[in-house]
Tab-separated table of C-alpha atoms and ligand atoms in Angstrom:
chain	number	residue	atom	x	y	z
A	1	MET	CA	62.009	61.985	171.211
A	2	HIS	CA	58.946	61.769	169.011
A	3	PHE	CA	55.521	63.088	170.149
A	4	GLU	CA	54.216	59.529	170.722
A	5	THR	CA	57.199	58.545	172.914
A	6	ASP	CA	57.032	61.690	175.021
A	7	ALA	CA	53.263	61.240	175.531
A	8	ILE	CA	54.132	58.012	177.330
A	9	HIS	CA	57.429	58.648	178.968
A	10	ALA	CA	57.963	62.320	179.447
A	11	GLY	CA	57.744	63.064	183.164
A	12	GLN	CA	56.689	59.392	183.790
A	13	GLU	CA	59.721	57.489	184.772
A	14	PRO	CA	59.015	54.185	186.792
A	15	ASP	CA	58.300	54.864	190.405
A	16	PRO	CA	61.663	55.015	192.185
A	17	THR	CA	60.282	53.318	195.385
A	18	THR	CA	58.459	50.421	193.929
A	19	GLY	CA	59.348	50.326	190.221
A	20	ALA	CA	55.705	50.759	189.258
A	21	VAL	CA	55.675	51.719	185.597
A	22	THR	CA	52.654	53.931	185.915
A	23	VAL	CA	52.878	57.111	187.937
A	24	PRO	CA	51.068	56.366	191.215
A	25	ILE	CA	48.115	58.394	192.401
A	26	HIS	CA	49.738	60.376	195.256
A	27	ALA	CA	46.503	60.869	197.282
A	28	THR	CA	48.065	63.056	200.073
A	29	SER	CA	47.532	66.409	201.175
A	30	THR	CA	50.934	66.706	203.010
A	31	TYR	CA	54.363	65.123	203.126
A	32	ALA	CA	56.514	64.096	206.088
A	33	GLN	CA	59.553	66.247	206.635
A	34	ARG	CA	62.831	64.915	208.099
A	35	ALA	CA	63.385	68.275	210.046
A	36	PRO	CA	61.618	71.437	209.900
A	37	GLY	CA	61.913	72.588	206.250
A	38	GLU	CA	63.846	69.521	205.151
A	39	HIS	CA	61.734	67.571	202.698
A	40	SER	CA	61.902	65.678	199.434
A	41	GLY	CA	60.626	68.509	197.237
A	42	TYR	CA	56.974	68.380	198.262
A	43	GLU	CA	55.414	69.967	201.349
A	44	TYR	CA	51.790	70.458	200.595
A	45	SER	CA	49.630	69.208	197.579
A	46	ARG	CA	48.175	72.497	196.681
A	47	THR	CA	51.865	73.618	196.047
A	48	GLY	CA	52.983	70.393	194.451
A	49	ASN	CA	51.861	66.941	194.057
A	50	PRO	CA	53.957	64.242	192.267
A	51	THR	CA	50.980	62.848	190.234
A	52	ARG	CA	50.005	66.432	189.064
A	53	GLN	CA	53.590	67.267	188.375
A	54	ALA	CA	54.009	64.288	186.068
A	55	LEU	CA	51.009	65.456	184.023
A	56	GLU	CA	52.496	69.030	184.044
A	57	THR	CA	55.928	67.811	182.712
A	58	THR	CA	54.196	65.777	180.093
A	59	LEU	CA	52.094	68.643	178.874
A	60	ALA	CA	54.899	70.961	178.845
A	61	VAL	CA	57.120	68.691	176.752
A	62	LEU	CA	54.228	67.853	174.327
A	63	GLU	CA	53.537	71.611	173.771
A	64	GLY	CA	57.356	72.310	173.285
A	65	ALA	CA	57.545	74.739	176.329
A	66	GLY	CA	61.310	74.345	176.547
A	67	ASP	CA	62.633	76.013	179.722
A	68	GLY	CA	59.054	76.889	180.625
A	69	GLY	CA	56.445	74.669	182.131
A	70	ALA	CA	52.708	73.791	182.645
A	71	VAL	CA	50.250	74.120	185.498
A	72	ALA	CA	47.407	71.650	185.525
A	73	THR	CA	44.211	73.076	186.832
A	74	ALA	CA	40.723	71.865	187.991
A	75	SER	CA	39.171	72.720	184.676
A	76	GLY	CA	39.704	74.568	181.510
A	77	MET	CA	38.013	77.591	182.905
A	78	ALA	CA	40.236	77.501	186.009
A	79	ALA	CA	43.136	77.653	183.491
A	80	THR	CA	41.620	80.552	181.817
A	81	ALA	CA	41.004	82.278	185.094
A	82	LEU	CA	44.695	81.798	185.969
A	83	VAL	CA	45.563	83.712	182.801
A	84	GLY	CA	43.153	86.375	183.909
A	85	TYR	CA	45.183	86.963	187.034
A	86	LEU	CA	47.899	88.194	184.882
A	87	LEU	CA	45.938	91.276	184.016
A	88	ARG	CA	45.407	94.289	186.111
A	89	PRO	CA	42.536	96.917	186.108
A	90	GLY	CA	42.771	99.211	183.146
A	91	ASP	CA	44.487	96.433	180.981
A	92	ARG	CA	42.563	95.412	177.773
A	93	VAL	CA	42.092	91.909	176.258
A	94	VAL	CA	41.126	91.175	172.719
A	95	LEU	CA	38.912	88.054	172.380
A	96	PRO	CA	37.845	86.189	169.234
A	97	ASN	CA	34.153	87.036	168.613
A	98	ASP	CA	33.444	83.394	168.510
A	99	ALA	CA	35.420	82.451	171.639
A	100	TYR	CA	34.231	79.490	173.590
A	101	GLY	CA	31.112	80.815	175.407
A	102	GLY	CA	32.602	80.252	178.873
A	103	THR	CA	35.766	82.180	177.905
A	104	PHE	CA	33.653	84.992	176.691
A	105	ARG	CA	31.591	84.970	179.744
A	106	PHE	CA	34.620	84.998	182.047
A	107	PHE	CA	36.216	88.045	180.409
A	108	SER	CA	32.937	89.940	179.661
A	109	ARG	CA	31.112	89.269	182.978
A	110	VAL	CA	33.728	88.319	185.601
A	111	LEU	CA	37.030	89.948	184.852
A	112	SER	CA	35.246	93.123	183.391
A	113	GLU	CA	34.095	93.625	187.032
A	114	GLN	CA	37.564	93.784	188.177
A	115	GLY	CA	38.340	96.658	185.658
A	116	VAL	CA	39.843	94.573	182.859
A	117	GLU	CA	38.417	95.859	179.651
A	118	TRP	CA	37.726	93.707	176.543
A	119	SER	CA	36.662	93.895	172.919
A	120	ALA	CA	35.861	91.065	170.610
A	121	VAL	CA	36.897	90.756	166.887
A	122	ASP	CA	36.649	88.374	164.002
A	123	MET	CA	40.142	86.900	164.221
A	124	THR	CA	40.263	85.870	160.543
A	125	ASN	CA	40.389	89.698	159.850
A	126	LEU	CA	43.908	90.985	160.386
A	127	ASP	CA	42.920	94.586	159.796
A	128	ALA	CA	40.248	94.349	162.394
A	129	ILE	CA	42.670	92.882	164.967
A	130	GLU	CA	45.199	95.609	164.174
A	131	GLN	CA	42.436	98.194	164.879
A	132	SER	CA	41.330	96.541	168.076
A	133	ILE	CA	44.722	96.795	169.743
A	134	GLU	CA	45.051	99.873	171.949
A	135	THR	CA	47.992	101.133	173.962
A	136	THR	CA	46.578	99.456	177.016
A	137	THR	CA	45.986	95.971	175.325
A	138	ARG	CA	48.050	93.365	177.143
A	139	LEU	CA	46.568	90.138	175.944
A	140	LEU	CA	45.131	88.633	172.748
A	141	TRP	CA	43.189	85.406	173.188
A	142	ILE	CA	43.217	82.985	170.227
A	143	GLU	CA	41.157	79.991	169.633
A	144	THR	CA	41.870	77.943	166.327
A	145	PRO	CA	39.956	76.143	165.187
A	146	THR	CA	37.111	78.108	166.917
A	147	ASN	CA	34.014	76.581	168.588
A	148	PRO	CA	31.662	75.895	167.056
A	149	LEU	CA	32.186	77.792	163.768
A	150	LEU	CA	35.622	75.915	163.157
A	151	ARG	CA	37.219	79.211	161.856
A	152	VAL	CA	41.033	78.761	161.553
A	153	VAL	CA	43.014	81.843	162.485
A	154	ASP	CA	46.531	82.737	161.380
A	155	LEU	CA	48.757	82.231	164.520
A	156	ALA	CA	51.990	83.545	162.961
A	157	ALA	CA	50.481	86.752	161.667
A	158	ILE	CA	48.430	87.565	164.741
A	159	ILE	CA	51.210	86.832	167.223
A	160	GLU	CA	53.600	88.901	165.315
A	161	ARG	CA	51.122	91.826	165.347
A	162	ALA	CA	50.379	91.384	169.067
A	163	HIS	CA	54.145	91.413	169.925
A	164	GLN	CA	54.727	94.527	167.827
A	165	HIS	CA	52.241	96.263	170.280
A	166	GLY	CA	53.785	94.660	173.313
A	167	ALA	CA	50.730	92.394	174.051
A	168	ARG	CA	50.968	88.707	175.104
A	169	VAL	CA	49.172	86.074	173.190
A	170	ALA	CA	47.354	83.202	174.752
A	171	VAL	CA	46.265	80.334	172.492
A	172	ASP	CA	43.473	77.942	173.519
A	173	ASN	CA	44.669	74.731	171.931
A	174	THR	CA	41.840	72.603	173.066
A	175	PHE	CA	40.455	71.658	169.710
A	176	ALA	CA	43.706	70.963	167.908
A	177	THR	CA	45.806	69.531	170.813
A	178	PRO	CA	49.580	69.671	170.602
A	179	TYR	CA	49.486	66.588	168.295
A	180	LEU	CA	48.100	68.633	165.392
A	181	GLN	CA	49.123	72.197	166.241
A	182	ARG	CA	51.896	73.643	168.428
A	183	PRO	CA	51.308	77.397	169.119
A	184	PHE	CA	54.719	78.088	170.669
A	185	GLU	CA	56.296	77.330	167.156
A	186	TYR	CA	54.536	80.520	165.998
A	187	GLY	CA	55.575	82.637	168.985
A	188	ALA	CA	52.637	82.214	171.493
A	189	ASP	CA	53.295	83.218	175.058
A	190	LEU	CA	50.845	80.839	176.647
A	191	VAL	CA	48.894	77.865	175.627
A	192	VAL	CA	45.655	77.033	177.438
A	193	HIS	CA	43.784	73.732	177.485
A	194	SER	CA	40.694	72.239	178.550
A	195	THR	CA	42.021	68.821	179.193
A	196	THR	CA	38.537	67.585	179.622
A	197	LYS	CA	38.463	67.225	175.850
A	198	TYR	CA	40.940	65.480	173.602
A	199	LEU	CA	43.857	65.373	176.182
A	200	GLY	CA	41.807	63.275	178.809
A	201	GLY	CA	40.023	61.835	175.751
A	202	HIS	CA	37.536	59.500	177.641
A	203	SER	CA	34.945	61.958	178.924
A	204	ASP	CA	35.642	60.871	182.490
A	205	VAL	CA	37.490	63.905	183.969
A	206	VAL	CA	37.207	67.666	183.979
A	207	GLY	CA	40.493	69.530	183.818
A	208	GLY	CA	42.674	72.185	182.309
A	209	ALA	CA	46.266	73.505	181.896
A	210	VAL	CA	48.180	76.646	181.224
A	211	VAL	CA	51.577	76.309	179.562
A	212	ALA	CA	54.203	78.906	179.443
A	213	ARG	CA	57.417	78.894	177.375
A	214	ASN	CA	59.116	81.759	179.215
A	215	PRO	CA	60.438	80.579	182.543
A	216	GLU	CA	59.555	83.823	184.383
A	217	LEU	CA	55.999	83.609	183.137
A	218	PHE	CA	55.917	79.877	184.125
A	219	GLU	CA	57.107	80.904	187.609
A	220	ARG	CA	54.442	83.520	187.850
A	221	LEU	CA	51.838	80.967	186.813
A	222	GLN	CA	53.048	78.583	189.510
A	223	PHE	CA	52.865	81.326	192.060
A	224	LEU	CA	49.182	82.059	190.955
A	225	GLN	CA	48.355	78.373	190.884
A	226	ASN	CA	49.625	78.078	194.576
A	227	SER	CA	48.207	81.440	195.545
A	228	VAL	CA	44.712	81.049	194.062
A	229	GLY	CA	44.481	77.225	194.474
A	230	PRO	CA	42.568	75.841	191.399
A	231	ILE	CA	44.607	72.708	191.057
A	232	ALA	CA	44.076	69.492	189.316
A	233	GLY	CA	43.478	66.769	192.086
A	234	PRO	CA	45.866	63.633	191.941
A	235	PHE	CA	42.973	61.224	190.640
A	236	ASP	CA	42.078	63.794	187.876
A	237	ALA	CA	45.828	64.352	186.962
A	238	TRP	CA	46.236	60.596	186.723
A	239	LEU	CA	43.192	59.957	184.522
A	240	THR	CA	44.351	62.785	182.214
A	241	LEU	CA	47.873	61.483	182.169
A	242	ARG	CA	46.478	58.060	181.183
A	243	GLY	CA	44.505	59.636	178.440
A	244	VAL	CA	47.416	61.437	177.080
A	245	LYS	CA	49.388	58.373	176.535
A	246	THR	CA	47.073	57.498	173.561
A	247	LEU	CA	46.653	61.022	172.198
A	248	ALA	CA	48.566	60.348	168.972
A	249	LEU	CA	46.595	57.252	168.110
A	250	ARG	CA	43.311	58.840	168.988
A	251	MET	CA	43.822	61.958	167.155
A	252	GLU	CA	44.734	60.036	163.951
A	253	ARG	CA	41.507	58.107	164.309
A	254	HIS	CA	39.484	61.171	165.067
A	255	CYS	CA	40.943	62.715	161.925
A	256	ASP	CA	40.376	59.646	159.745
A	257	ASN	CA	36.740	59.398	160.790
A	258	ALA	CA	35.971	63.164	160.541
A	259	GLU	CA	37.365	63.298	157.065
A	260	ALA	CA	35.232	60.349	156.036
A	261	LEU	CA	32.127	62.003	157.665
A	262	ALA	CA	32.781	65.403	156.217
A	263	ALA	CA	32.971	63.899	152.708
A	264	PHE	CA	29.726	62.062	153.285
A	265	LEU	CA	27.870	65.017	154.659
A	266	ASP	CA	29.309	67.296	151.904
A	267	ASP	CA	27.440	64.923	149.346
A	268	HIS	CA	24.265	64.606	151.276
A	269	ALA	CA	21.217	66.354	149.817
A	270	GLY	CA	19.799	66.940	153.164
A	271	VAL	CA	22.878	69.064	154.249
A	272	ASP	CA	23.170	72.631	153.261
A	273	SER	CA	26.754	73.306	154.343
A	274	VAL	CA	29.559	71.434	156.058
A	275	ILE	CA	32.163	73.370	157.960
A	276	TYR	CA	35.433	71.277	158.314
A	277	PRO	CA	38.929	72.717	157.866
A	278	GLY	CA	39.896	69.598	155.824
A	279	LEU	CA	37.329	70.440	153.170
A	280	ALA	CA	38.735	72.300	150.262
A	281	SER	CA	35.565	74.473	150.499
A	282	HIS	CA	36.587	75.711	153.855
A	283	GLN	CA	37.492	79.396	153.836
A	284	GLN	CA	40.800	78.937	155.549
A	285	HIS	CA	41.563	75.421	154.236
A	286	ALA	CA	44.976	76.569	152.959
A	287	LEU	CA	46.037	78.037	156.158
A	288	ALA	CA	44.715	74.983	158.115
A	289	SER	CA	46.874	72.798	155.856
A	290	ARG	CA	49.908	74.875	156.735
A	291	GLN	CA	49.251	75.332	160.465
A	292	MET	CA	47.797	72.020	161.586
A	293	ALA	CA	49.293	68.572	160.951
A	294	ARG	CA	45.623	67.337	160.176
A	295	PHE	CA	42.255	68.826	160.515
A	296	GLY	CA	40.869	67.463	163.786
A	297	GLY	CA	37.763	65.655	164.870
A	298	MET	CA	35.222	68.412	164.916
A	299	ILE	CA	32.652	69.100	162.237
A	300	SER	CA	29.896	71.539	162.112
A	301	LEU	CA	27.016	71.516	159.641
A	302	ARG	CA	23.701	73.175	158.725
A	303	VAL	CA	20.932	70.929	157.664
A	304	ALA	CA	18.187	71.754	155.173
A	305	GLY	CA	14.952	72.659	157.126
A	306	GLY	CA	16.323	75.027	159.722
A	307	ARG	CA	16.137	74.843	163.418
A	308	ASP	CA	13.472	72.152	163.863
A	309	ALA	CA	15.313	69.826	161.402
A	310	ALA	CA	18.620	70.322	163.182
A	311	HIS	CA	16.810	69.460	166.522
A	312	ARG	CA	15.253	66.402	164.889
A	313	VAL	CA	18.462	65.107	163.456
A	314	ALA	CA	20.335	65.699	166.793
A	315	SER	CA	17.680	63.826	168.744
A	316	ARG	CA	17.592	60.801	166.266
A	317	THR	CA	21.146	59.529	166.245
A	318	ARG	CA	21.874	56.124	167.916
A	319	VAL	CA	25.704	55.906	167.956
A	320	PHE	CA	26.311	59.719	168.302
A	321	THR	CA	25.112	60.705	171.800
A	322	LEU	CA	23.278	63.938	172.063
A	323	ALA	CA	25.398	65.736	174.723
A	324	GLU	CA	27.644	68.698	175.365
A	325	SER	CA	31.517	68.515	175.387
A	326	LEU	CA	33.846	67.002	172.833
A	327	GLY	CA	37.101	65.256	172.238
A	328	GLY	CA	36.182	61.870	173.864
A	329	VAL	CA	36.433	58.406	172.217
A	330	GLU	CA	32.666	58.284	171.853
A	331	SER	CA	30.926	60.507	169.176
A	332	LEU	CA	28.826	63.243	170.286
A	333	ILE	CA	26.124	65.476	168.449
A	334	GLU	CA	24.848	68.743	169.746
A	335	VAL	CA	23.002	71.942	168.779
A	336	PRO	CA	25.276	74.818	169.902
A	337	ALA	CA	22.555	77.552	169.980
A	338	ALA	CA	20.348	75.461	172.362
A	339	MET	CA	23.136	73.881	174.330
A	340	THR	CA	26.792	74.786	174.607
A	341	HIS	CA	26.369	78.351	173.312
A	342	LEU	CA	23.088	79.273	174.926
A	343	SER	CA	24.906	81.738	177.163
A	344	VAL	CA	26.005	83.787	173.946
A	345	ALA	CA	22.757	83.302	172.056
A	346	GLY	CA	21.777	86.573	170.533
A	347	THR	CA	25.324	88.177	170.763
A	348	SER	CA	27.554	88.998	167.935
A	349	LEU	CA	28.902	85.600	168.021
A	350	GLY	CA	26.063	84.618	165.561
A	351	VAL	CA	25.830	80.811	166.093
A	352	PRO	CA	23.033	79.902	163.642
A	353	GLU	CA	20.193	78.072	165.462
A	354	ASP	CA	20.285	75.337	162.790
A	355	LEU	CA	23.970	74.526	163.263
A	356	ILE	CA	24.825	71.096	164.414
A	357	ARG	CA	28.251	70.333	165.886
A	358	LEU	CA	29.666	66.845	165.799
A	359	SER	CA	32.542	65.572	167.877
A	360	VAL	CA	33.654	62.612	165.823
A	361	GLY	CA	34.846	59.718	168.045
A	362	ILE	CA	37.011	56.772	167.261
A	363	GLU	CA	34.268	54.082	166.580
A	364	HIS	CA	34.250	52.494	163.145
A	365	ALA	CA	33.685	55.217	160.415
A	366	ASP	CA	31.001	52.961	158.681
A	367	ASP	CA	28.934	52.895	161.851
A	368	LEU	CA	29.049	56.743	162.145
A	369	VAL	CA	28.126	57.198	158.612
A	370	LYS	CA	25.213	54.898	158.684
A	371	ASP	CA	24.004	56.611	161.975
A	372	LEU	CA	23.957	60.046	160.296
A	373	GLU	CA	22.433	58.635	157.251
A	374	GLN	CA	19.442	57.278	159.207
A	375	ALA	CA	19.157	60.437	161.357
A	376	LEU	CA	19.143	62.670	158.226
A	377	ALA	CA	16.543	60.482	156.443
A	378	THR	CA	13.294	62.386	156.188
B	1	LIG	C1	37.703	75.632	173.523
B	1	LIG	C2	37.464	75.468	174.935
B	1	LIG	N1	38.186	76.082	175.803
B	1	LIG	C3	37.871	76.057	177.237
B	1	LIG	C4	36.797	75.210	177.631
B	1	LIG	C5	36.548	75.312	179.098
B	1	LIG	O1	36.920	74.017	179.734
B	1	LIG	P1	36.214	73.222	180.887
B	1	LIG	O2	34.937	72.807	180.559
B	1	LIG	O3	37.224	72.238	181.088
B	1	LIG	O4	36.299	74.268	181.987
B	1	LIG	C6	36.023	74.579	176.759
B	1	LIG	C7	34.870	73.751	177.158
B	1	LIG	O5	34.057	73.282	176.464
B	1	LIG	C8	36.287	74.631	175.344
B	1	LIG	O6	35.602	74.030	174.402
C-alpha cells in the first residue's frame, strides 16, 4: 500500500464488535478473562491497550519496520529514555553536538549518573564521528535535520560506520517524519519520535514512540515499555492516530509553505541568513535532496540587528504564535537561545542568540508571508 493509505488503514480495521470505522478509545485499565489466564489478548493496559496498539501498528508500518514494531510512549523524552534503558554502565553513546536540548540533557545529566558515558560531535563531519567511536561505544544518536540549526546528516554513511564498530544507531525522525525520510532504508536500528510534533500535528497531545526493525530488539522494547511503564494513554494514542491519518497532506502543505517563506526571507534585506535544507545555499542541500522526499516545514533565520531585533520580530507576528514546540497546523515562531534551547545556552551547541526558528504551519502562504513582512518592517 502507499503511505497515504497505510496512514489511514494500517492497524485501523473497523471495530469487530460495532463496525465503528475509527478505532475506539479503549479507556480501560483491565480486561475480563473467561478463566484464569484465558483472555482475548489483553490483560492490563500498561502491557497492552487496543487503541495504543493501533497507533503502534500504524507507526511501525509507516516507518517500514517490517517484522519489528513500535512502542508508543507518554512523550518523546519517554521514548528516548526507553532507548537509554538499552545501555549499561560503561557503555558510551555518541550524540550530535546540536541534539535537541532535552535529549542532550537526558544523556549528559541523567544517564551519565547511571554510568553511561557520552560524547558529542558535529555529525556533518564523518572524520569526527569516526574518531569519537571507542570500543565501548554502543549507540550513535542521530537527528536530521537537527534542531534548531537544521543541519542534515548523512544517514547511510554514519550508520555504516557505526555498524562497522558494532554500535547501534537510533535516529530521531521527529523533524522529517516517515513521510519525508525513512531511516530504516539506510540501515538504522531504531527510529525515535516526539509524536507531539508532526505526527500528532495539531498541538493537542504530547507523545512519543520508538520503532525497531529487528524483532528481538522490538521485543526488548516491549519488555522495557511494560517494565518501566511510560506508555501513551488511550486518549493520547487516539488523538495521535487521528493526526497521523492526514500526515501526508499536512506535510505537503508544510513543505509548500516553508519553500515559499524561505524564498521570501532569502530575498529580504532585513534577514542576514536563512537556514532551510531546500535552499541551494544550504550546506547539505544535495544530501537533503537525496535523503529526504522534500525539505520539511522548519526554517531558521538570523535577522539583521542581532538579539534585540530577533526578540522584536518574534514578539510582533500576528499569525505566527510565539511559542515553543513545532509541527502543528498553526505556524509558530520562537527564539531558541531564549526558549527551547535555554538549557544548552553557553554549551558547545552554539545556538546564536539572534536565531529565530519558524515552524511553518498549513495556513495560506500569502498570510504567512505578509505576517513576517510586517514583523520584519523596521
Ligand atoms: C527533535 C526532538 N526530539 C525529541 C523531543 C522530545 O519530545 P517531547 O517534548 O514529546 O518529550 C523534541 C521536543 O521538542 C524534539 O524536538
